[in-house]
Amino acid sequence: MTTTTHKGLTSSNTAADTASTDAAPVVRAVLYSRISKDTEGLGLGVERQREELHRLAAARGWHVVADLADNDISASSGKRRPAYEQAMALVDRREVDVLAVWAVDRLVRRLRDLEDVIDRTEASGSAAGVRIVTCQGDLDLSSPAGRMQARILASVARNESEQKGLRQRLQQRQAAQSGRPPARRAFGYLPGGRDLNEPEAGAIRECAKRLLAGASLTSLADYLNGEGLTTSLGRPWERTAVRAMLLNARLAGIRTLRGEVVGKGTWPPVLPEEDWHAVRALLLTPGRTTSGGTTARKWVGGTLYRCGRCRAPMRTGTRAGASGNADPTAARIYLCDATGSKHLTRRADEVDAYVLAVVEARLAEPDVAALLPAESPDVAGLRREAADLRERRDGLGEAFADGLLTAAQVKTASDRLSARLAEVEERLAQASQAGGLSYVLAAECPPVAFRSAALGIQRAVIDTLMTVVLLPGRSGSRGFDPETVRLDWKG
Ligand SMILES: [Zn+2]
């Protein structure tokens, strides 16, 4: 009995298969699943999607040609999806009749992907179309109504993906606000970002000290390379890398997100916050070039030199039509158009070379130490004030969150504090330059210190020693005439 029944069932199954094969063509299906972060949370891992797709295939009697899955954790990133491409290749070759997915957003991540799917599944010529079937229902992409439905489903999926992006940004912000160190290792820290890498941290402190004393970024890069240290990516140091490294707020234990301060970090700072702000102010001082080398030096005297016709500060510019000139430095000029017309222009390189040479010669004389400014600005006081202003500005957000201030009040107060902070930072930058001045003047060999100093320091030294007045060049005369640059010595 049992055997017969069993045999009967078996034979009837076989008969049914054979019958369906004979009666209707086998429907060939490719199953496609995709795991992404958003579905993981819903318990929609690849296994779950696959299970449901196989159940669907069994229920409809499809012959499963392929069961493909992509691990696609970041949905909208546009990363390649090999399994998707494989599935679409089966579609292109019409080796399948059905493309089955759990939901339309598993198949397409963006609306324009859907248009691609529509094109490739459409019936054309003798080739029949490929049906899209989801666990939620069939999509008939051959009809306008079906395509509209698919587009709506894909739009909804895209919206969810965008919402997910928003959620992720909020999570990142939360992580930042909780003060956790960023994932990427920073120079000065051990992996994980919680502990200092002492040799690197020590080198950073030395760099900050030297920079505030007037050293150039190039000389700092040389110093770091000389210490056998590399960037966090293992590359040798260059001045741009040194600059970026020193500008990183992380060194001061400040947590930022996309350049914006979000709070205090929970990791140890390499530099006291006020020192870092001094470094930052110095690096961001307008007119400062990142080069200490003479070859890459730009205008030494922009806004520092005076016009011999009207005493206005000289502007910098380029001589029109000078491109293609064999000597590219000939294009760089100082110009004055304070009276409305351009009434004075001078080639920048020859004026600068002359001024620098005169200053160097002056610094070689034995009395230079006497040139040090008598009173130095109250740097500590300025730094305290800057810290106070920053704290007050940071406190505004809390006051707003607590409902103590309106958004407009926060904006007004924040603008006022920011303006004052900019002033204090400017004075701190000037103070760092004064520090640079004493670095040059008190150096063992002032002319050498001057030559290797950063542009801002050189300008400060020039400004301490003299007023440079540019007179009109002598027309007709070839070459540079020192008589056309008047140096009014100060003191
Ligand atoms: Zn002028």
XYZ file of C-alpha atoms and ligand atoms in Angstrom:
492
model
C 0.000 0.000 0.000
C 2.570 2.409 1.219
C 4.944 1.406 -1.530
C 2.226 1.737 -4.110
C 1.217 5.117 -2.832
C 4.810 6.153 -2.818
C 5.318 4.809 -6.282
C 2.128 6.424 -7.332
C 3.202 9.771 -5.988
C 6.577 9.504 -7.574
C 5.212 8.530 -10.914
C 2.536 11.160 -10.730
C 5.167 13.815 -9.966
C 7.246 12.699 -12.877
C 4.167 12.643 -15.024
C 3.246 16.133 -13.954
C 6.719 17.443 -14.779
C 6.689 15.720 -18.107
C 3.200 16.928 -18.732
C 4.079 20.534 -17.966
C 7.182 20.304 -20.101
C 5.121 19.014 -22.948
C 2.154 21.274 -22.462
C 3.962 24.557 -21.921
C 7.563 25.574 -22.491
C 9.727 25.563 -19.391
C 9.902 28.984 -17.835
C 13.548 29.702 -17.181
C 14.260 32.053 -14.304
C 17.233 33.842 -12.862
C 16.924 34.700 -9.192
C 18.725 37.809 -8.085
C 19.219 38.989 -4.521
C 21.183 41.825 -3.076
C 22.248 42.454 0.463
C 22.652 46.015 1.566
C 22.846 47.669 4.955
C 19.257 48.864 4.865
C 17.833 45.392 4.334
C 20.133 43.793 6.851
C 18.316 45.622 9.625
C 14.971 44.355 8.321
C 16.201 40.776 8.513
C 16.327 40.711 4.745
C 19.737 39.165 4.374
C 20.615 37.391 1.175
C 19.544 34.018 2.625
C 16.079 35.253 3.434
C 15.669 36.817 -0.032
C 16.880 33.628 -1.666
C 14.553 31.437 0.366
C 11.549 33.480 -0.684
C 12.656 33.530 -4.319
C 13.077 29.754 -4.361
C 9.628 29.383 -2.805
C 8.241 31.638 -5.530
C 10.048 29.668 -8.227
C 8.725 26.382 -6.843
C 5.184 27.728 -6.623
C 5.253 28.827 -10.240
C 7.128 25.835 -11.519
C 10.102 27.756 -12.930
C 13.334 26.172 -13.908
C 15.970 28.112 -11.974
C 18.850 28.784 -14.373
C 20.903 30.795 -11.911
C 20.684 32.064 -8.366
C 22.853 35.154 -8.097
C 23.584 37.509 -5.244
C 25.525 40.705 -4.729
C 26.916 41.847 -1.460
C 26.296 45.521 -1.798
C 26.611 47.181 1.528
C 26.586 50.779 0.374
C 23.530 51.014 -1.809
C 23.774 54.238 -3.793
C 27.521 54.305 -4.173
C 27.450 53.192 -7.791
C 29.805 50.322 -7.107
C 29.899 47.522 -9.634
C 27.569 44.631 -8.998
C 29.000 41.530 -10.691
C 25.984 39.297 -10.015
C 23.629 41.947 -11.364
C 25.676 42.174 -14.524
C 25.676 38.386 -14.832
C 21.888 38.325 -14.443
C 21.469 41.069 -17.025
C 23.767 39.194 -19.401
C 21.411 36.202 -19.149
C 18.571 38.593 -19.921
C 20.416 40.067 -22.905
C 21.030 36.622 -24.367
C 17.418 35.669 -23.673
C 18.596 32.622 -21.749
C 15.917 33.388 -19.180
C 12.251 34.269 -19.369
C 11.918 35.641 -15.874
C 14.091 37.805 -13.707
C 12.976 37.333 -10.115
C 13.835 39.666 -7.261
C 12.482 40.111 -3.760
C 11.530 43.722 -4.472
C 12.290 46.175 -7.261
C 14.771 48.072 -5.089
C 16.903 44.928 -4.884
C 17.282 45.085 -8.636
C 17.787 48.798 -9.253
C 19.346 51.308 -6.969
C 18.658 54.326 -9.118
C 15.871 55.307 -11.460
C 18.209 55.392 -14.418
C 19.121 51.760 -13.724
C 15.435 50.972 -14.122
C 15.372 52.566 -17.559
C 18.268 50.289 -18.456
C 16.367 47.253 -17.173
C 13.283 48.311 -19.154
C 15.332 48.609 -22.351
C 17.003 45.278 -21.880
C 13.922 43.265 -20.893
C 11.693 44.678 -23.605
C 10.529 42.478 -26.428
C 12.276 43.423 -29.628
C 11.963 41.868 -33.033
C 11.693 38.123 -32.676
C 13.007 38.167 -29.085
C 10.294 37.895 -26.465
C 10.452 40.136 -23.453
C 11.780 39.046 -20.095
C 9.328 39.345 -17.237
C 10.314 40.914 -13.937
C 8.698 39.151 -11.002
C 9.030 40.266 -7.423
C 7.889 38.556 -4.255
C 5.370 41.412 -4.046
C 3.972 40.811 -7.506
C 4.783 40.826 -11.197
C 5.952 43.899 -13.002
C 4.787 44.157 -16.550
C 7.423 46.391 -18.062
C 5.933 45.901 -21.504
C 2.941 48.096 -20.621
C 3.084 51.812 -19.813
C 1.139 51.207 -16.613
C 3.576 48.513 -15.543
C 6.570 50.718 -16.282
C 5.022 53.551 -14.297
C 4.483 51.195 -11.377
C 8.101 50.074 -11.591
C 9.298 53.668 -11.697
C 7.251 54.521 -8.646
C 8.651 51.531 -6.790
C 12.179 52.492 -7.790
C 11.597 56.121 -6.724
C 10.396 54.960 -3.363
C 13.463 52.768 -3.069
C 15.640 55.724 -3.987
C 13.964 57.925 -1.425
C 14.604 55.258 1.177
C 18.209 55.114 0.103
C 18.473 58.894 0.461
C 16.809 58.727 3.849
C 19.318 56.094 4.755
C 22.100 58.483 3.704
C 20.571 61.095 5.964
C 20.361 58.575 8.800
C 23.990 57.646 8.253
C 25.057 61.280 8.326
C 23.115 61.759 11.537
C 24.827 58.705 12.988
C 28.226 60.036 11.938
C 27.383 63.338 13.558
C 26.322 61.544 16.714
C 29.556 59.588 16.737
C 31.465 62.815 16.210
C 29.574 64.597 18.957
C 30.194 61.751 21.345
C 33.854 62.622 20.802
C 35.063 59.339 19.390
C 38.177 59.668 17.255
C 37.662 59.413 13.491
C 38.368 56.048 11.929
C 41.340 57.107 9.850
C 44.649 57.127 11.639
C 46.177 60.544 12.064
C 49.890 61.216 12.227
C 50.772 61.475 15.911
C 48.369 58.758 17.012
C 48.386 54.990 17.231
C 45.747 53.110 15.205
C 42.393 53.579 16.906
C 43.239 57.176 17.587
C 43.054 56.939 21.366
C 46.756 56.883 22.172
C 49.635 59.044 21.128
C 52.408 57.735 18.974
C 55.064 59.392 21.107
C 57.851 59.816 18.528
C 55.381 61.312 16.052
C 53.666 63.463 18.671
C 57.049 64.788 19.794
C 57.930 65.645 16.195
C 54.623 67.494 15.783
C 55.334 69.580 18.877
C 58.769 70.372 17.507
C 57.237 71.367 14.158
C 54.749 73.677 15.890
C 57.532 75.262 17.892
C 59.695 75.793 14.837
C 56.813 77.100 12.755
C 55.857 79.645 15.392
C 59.512 80.651 15.485
C 59.436 81.354 11.770
C 60.602 78.139 10.156
C 59.247 77.379 6.695
C 57.079 74.380 5.883
C 59.774 73.062 3.584
C 62.264 73.051 6.443
C 59.687 71.205 8.603
C 59.247 68.581 5.891
C 63.024 68.175 5.782
C 63.090 67.831 9.564
C 60.361 65.135 9.612
C 61.998 63.207 6.784
C 65.330 63.522 8.569
C 63.750 61.956 11.649
C 62.809 58.972 9.496
C 59.101 59.707 9.875
C 56.543 59.295 7.100
C 52.968 60.520 6.681
C 50.116 58.361 7.994
C 49.950 56.937 4.468
C 53.638 56.047 4.559
C 54.765 58.749 2.152
C 57.679 61.123 2.568
C 56.800 64.566 3.865
C 56.297 67.544 1.582
C 55.381 71.023 2.651
C 51.729 70.639 1.620
C 51.450 67.466 3.696
C 53.052 69.213 6.679
C 50.601 72.072 6.322
C 47.583 69.748 6.154
C 48.878 67.731 9.097
C 49.348 70.815 11.272
C 45.934 72.201 10.323
C 44.193 69.040 11.556
C 42.068 70.002 14.561
C 42.447 66.476 15.878
C 45.924 67.431 17.113
C 44.242 69.795 19.560
C 41.700 67.185 20.650
C 38.960 68.902 18.677
C 36.403 66.767 16.898
C 35.339 68.088 13.523
C 33.018 66.757 10.895
C 33.478 67.934 7.317
C 35.558 70.847 8.511
C 33.118 71.986 11.175
C 33.881 71.807 14.887
C 31.399 69.535 16.638
C 32.965 69.243 20.039
C 35.796 68.102 22.212
C 37.373 64.764 21.431
C 37.888 62.038 23.975
C 41.460 61.446 22.856
C 44.602 63.133 24.173
C 45.698 66.237 22.271
C 49.184 66.418 20.786
C 49.248 70.199 21.124
C 47.553 72.414 23.692
C 44.492 73.854 21.984
C 45.835 77.398 22.151
C 49.137 76.407 20.553
C 47.293 74.692 17.767
C 45.172 77.783 17.184
C 48.336 79.868 16.981
C 49.765 77.435 14.414
C 46.518 77.498 12.495
C 46.315 81.282 12.533
C 49.868 81.489 11.252
C 49.264 78.973 8.467
C 46.070 80.724 7.420
C 47.553 84.221 7.473
C 46.778 85.809 4.125
C 49.854 86.445 2.034
C 51.719 83.586 3.557
C 52.957 81.213 0.922
C 53.609 77.631 1.862
C 57.068 77.848 0.420
C 60.228 78.864 2.127
C 62.346 78.381 -0.959
C 63.377 81.385 -3.011
C 62.468 79.848 -6.361
C 58.773 79.430 -5.599
C 58.521 82.719 -3.729
C 55.824 85.028 -4.878
C 55.258 88.673 -4.172
C 57.118 89.767 -1.064
C 55.713 93.256 -1.115
C 51.991 93.006 -1.893
C 50.246 95.696 0.250
C 53.613 96.232 1.980
C 55.390 98.327 -0.641
C 54.085 101.836 -1.275
C 53.373 103.648 -4.507
C 55.879 106.436 -5.186
C 53.229 108.530 -6.905
C 50.403 108.376 -4.347
C 51.752 106.427 -1.328
C 48.963 103.828 -1.638
C 49.917 100.187 -0.934
C 50.979 98.405 -4.101
C 48.790 95.652 -5.454
C 50.070 92.513 -7.130
C 49.179 91.449 -10.609
C 50.339 89.989 -13.860
C 51.418 91.852 -16.915
C 48.969 91.379 -19.750
C 50.445 89.722 -22.810
C 53.374 88.357 -20.853
C 52.340 84.751 -21.295
C 54.666 82.931 -23.623
C 57.491 85.102 -22.391
C 60.722 83.149 -22.070
C 61.083 84.481 -18.514
C 57.804 83.749 -16.708
C 58.782 85.918 -13.724
C 58.590 88.940 -16.013
C 54.814 88.605 -15.849
C 54.606 89.229 -12.106
C 54.226 92.889 -11.317
C 53.366 95.331 -8.570
C 50.889 97.896 -9.684
C 49.054 100.900 -8.349
C 45.730 102.045 -9.676
C 44.609 103.821 -6.530
C 43.760 106.966 -8.466
C 41.645 105.091 -10.975
C 44.230 104.611 -13.687
C 47.191 102.299 -13.532
C 49.881 104.904 -12.944
C 52.719 102.696 -11.705
C 53.821 99.171 -12.518
C 57.079 97.469 -11.580
C 58.439 94.003 -12.269
C 58.043 92.111 -8.989
C 61.011 89.766 -9.129
C 63.707 92.399 -9.556
C 62.258 94.668 -6.866
C 61.903 91.763 -4.423
C 65.408 90.474 -5.110
C 66.833 93.916 -4.421
C 64.825 94.460 -1.208
C 65.700 91.000 0.143
C 69.390 91.539 -0.622
C 69.407 94.897 1.172
C 67.650 93.433 4.220
C 70.084 90.529 4.342
C 72.993 92.928 4.243
C 71.450 95.003 6.998
C 70.907 91.876 9.143
C 74.575 90.973 8.800
C 75.531 94.055 10.822
C 76.324 93.479 14.507
C 73.620 95.736 15.990
C 70.586 93.806 14.723
C 69.519 92.541 18.146
C 68.752 96.155 19.020
C 66.075 96.094 16.307
C 63.918 93.702 18.330
C 60.616 95.317 19.217
C 60.728 96.581 22.795
C 57.342 95.321 23.841
C 55.885 92.036 22.712
C 52.129 91.570 22.558
C 50.410 89.742 25.368
C 50.194 86.412 23.548
C 48.961 84.463 26.560
C 46.226 87.026 27.124
C 45.159 86.914 23.487
C 45.021 83.139 23.550
C 42.896 83.163 26.690
C 40.529 85.587 25.044
C 40.323 83.477 21.892
C 39.560 80.377 23.969
C 36.884 82.257 25.856
C 35.274 83.513 22.645
C 35.264 80.044 21.144
C 33.701 78.583 24.254
C 30.998 81.218 24.250
C 30.293 80.604 20.601
C 30.127 76.851 21.147
C 27.738 77.439 24.055
C 25.243 79.143 21.760
C 24.208 75.842 20.225
C 23.342 74.470 23.629
C 21.425 77.595 24.563
C 19.459 77.203 21.341
C 18.822 73.505 21.989
C 17.621 74.362 25.480
C 15.215 76.906 24.052
C 16.978 79.832 25.729
C 17.759 81.569 22.453
C 15.990 81.818 19.123
C 17.777 80.902 15.918
C 18.014 84.597 14.999
C 19.529 85.462 18.360
C 22.016 82.626 17.984
C 22.998 83.922 14.567
C 23.474 87.504 15.767
C 25.478 86.463 18.797
C 27.524 83.983 16.799
C 28.351 86.583 14.135
C 29.460 89.047 16.800
C 31.639 86.484 18.577
C 33.088 85.254 15.286
C 34.015 88.791 14.246
C 35.761 89.420 17.546
C 37.456 86.031 17.320
C 38.730 86.866 13.835
C 40.259 90.062 15.249
C 41.940 88.214 18.087
C 43.207 85.525 15.719
C 44.604 88.207 13.438
C 46.460 89.756 16.383
C 47.711 86.328 17.400
C 48.962 85.793 13.875
C 50.750 89.133 14.062
C 52.156 88.089 17.417
C 53.457 84.876 15.871
C 55.098 87.024 13.238
C 56.652 89.137 15.946
C 57.871 85.843 17.372
C 59.263 85.060 13.947
C 60.937 88.440 13.912
C 62.804 87.706 17.110
C 63.623 84.285 15.705
C 65.349 85.949 12.774
C 66.981 88.807 14.663
C 68.205 86.678 17.569
C 69.410 83.844 15.336
C 73.076 82.926 15.288
C 73.270 84.151 11.738
C 70.326 86.510 11.071
C 70.793 86.804 7.286
C 70.619 83.030 6.893
C 67.604 82.782 9.209
C 65.951 85.520 7.183
C 66.602 83.811 3.871
C 65.040 80.526 5.050
C 62.140 82.136 6.910
C 58.552 81.893 5.762
C 57.226 84.734 3.632
C 55.129 86.167 6.460
C 58.220 86.435 8.638
C 60.241 88.058 5.878
C 57.503 90.607 5.395
C 57.434 91.288 9.123
C 61.204 91.839 9.135
C 61.032 94.176 6.135
C 58.166 96.065 7.750
C 60.178 96.456 10.965
C 63.239 97.762 9.172
C 61.947 100.008 6.427
C 59.230 101.394 4.230
C 59.723 100.387 0.615
C 58.554 102.988 -1.891
C 58.441 102.084 -5.555
C 59.247 104.866 -8.004
C 58.539 104.782 -11.718
C 61.061 102.723 -13.658
C 63.341 104.667 -15.990
C 62.025 104.220 -19.471
C 64.614 103.319 -22.033
C 67.083 101.980 -19.520
C 67.617 98.243 -19.659
C 68.077 96.307 -16.456
C 67.189 97.172 -12.902
C 68.108 100.526 -11.413
C 68.250 100.509 -7.552
C 67.562 104.255 -7.626
C 63.974 103.448 -8.572
C 63.301 101.727 -5.231
C 63.451 104.060 -2.256
C 64.085 102.478 1.124
C 62.985 104.658 4.039
C 64.681 103.180 7.079
C 62.664 103.112 10.274
C 63.998 103.979 13.747
Zn 49.749 105.154 -6.704
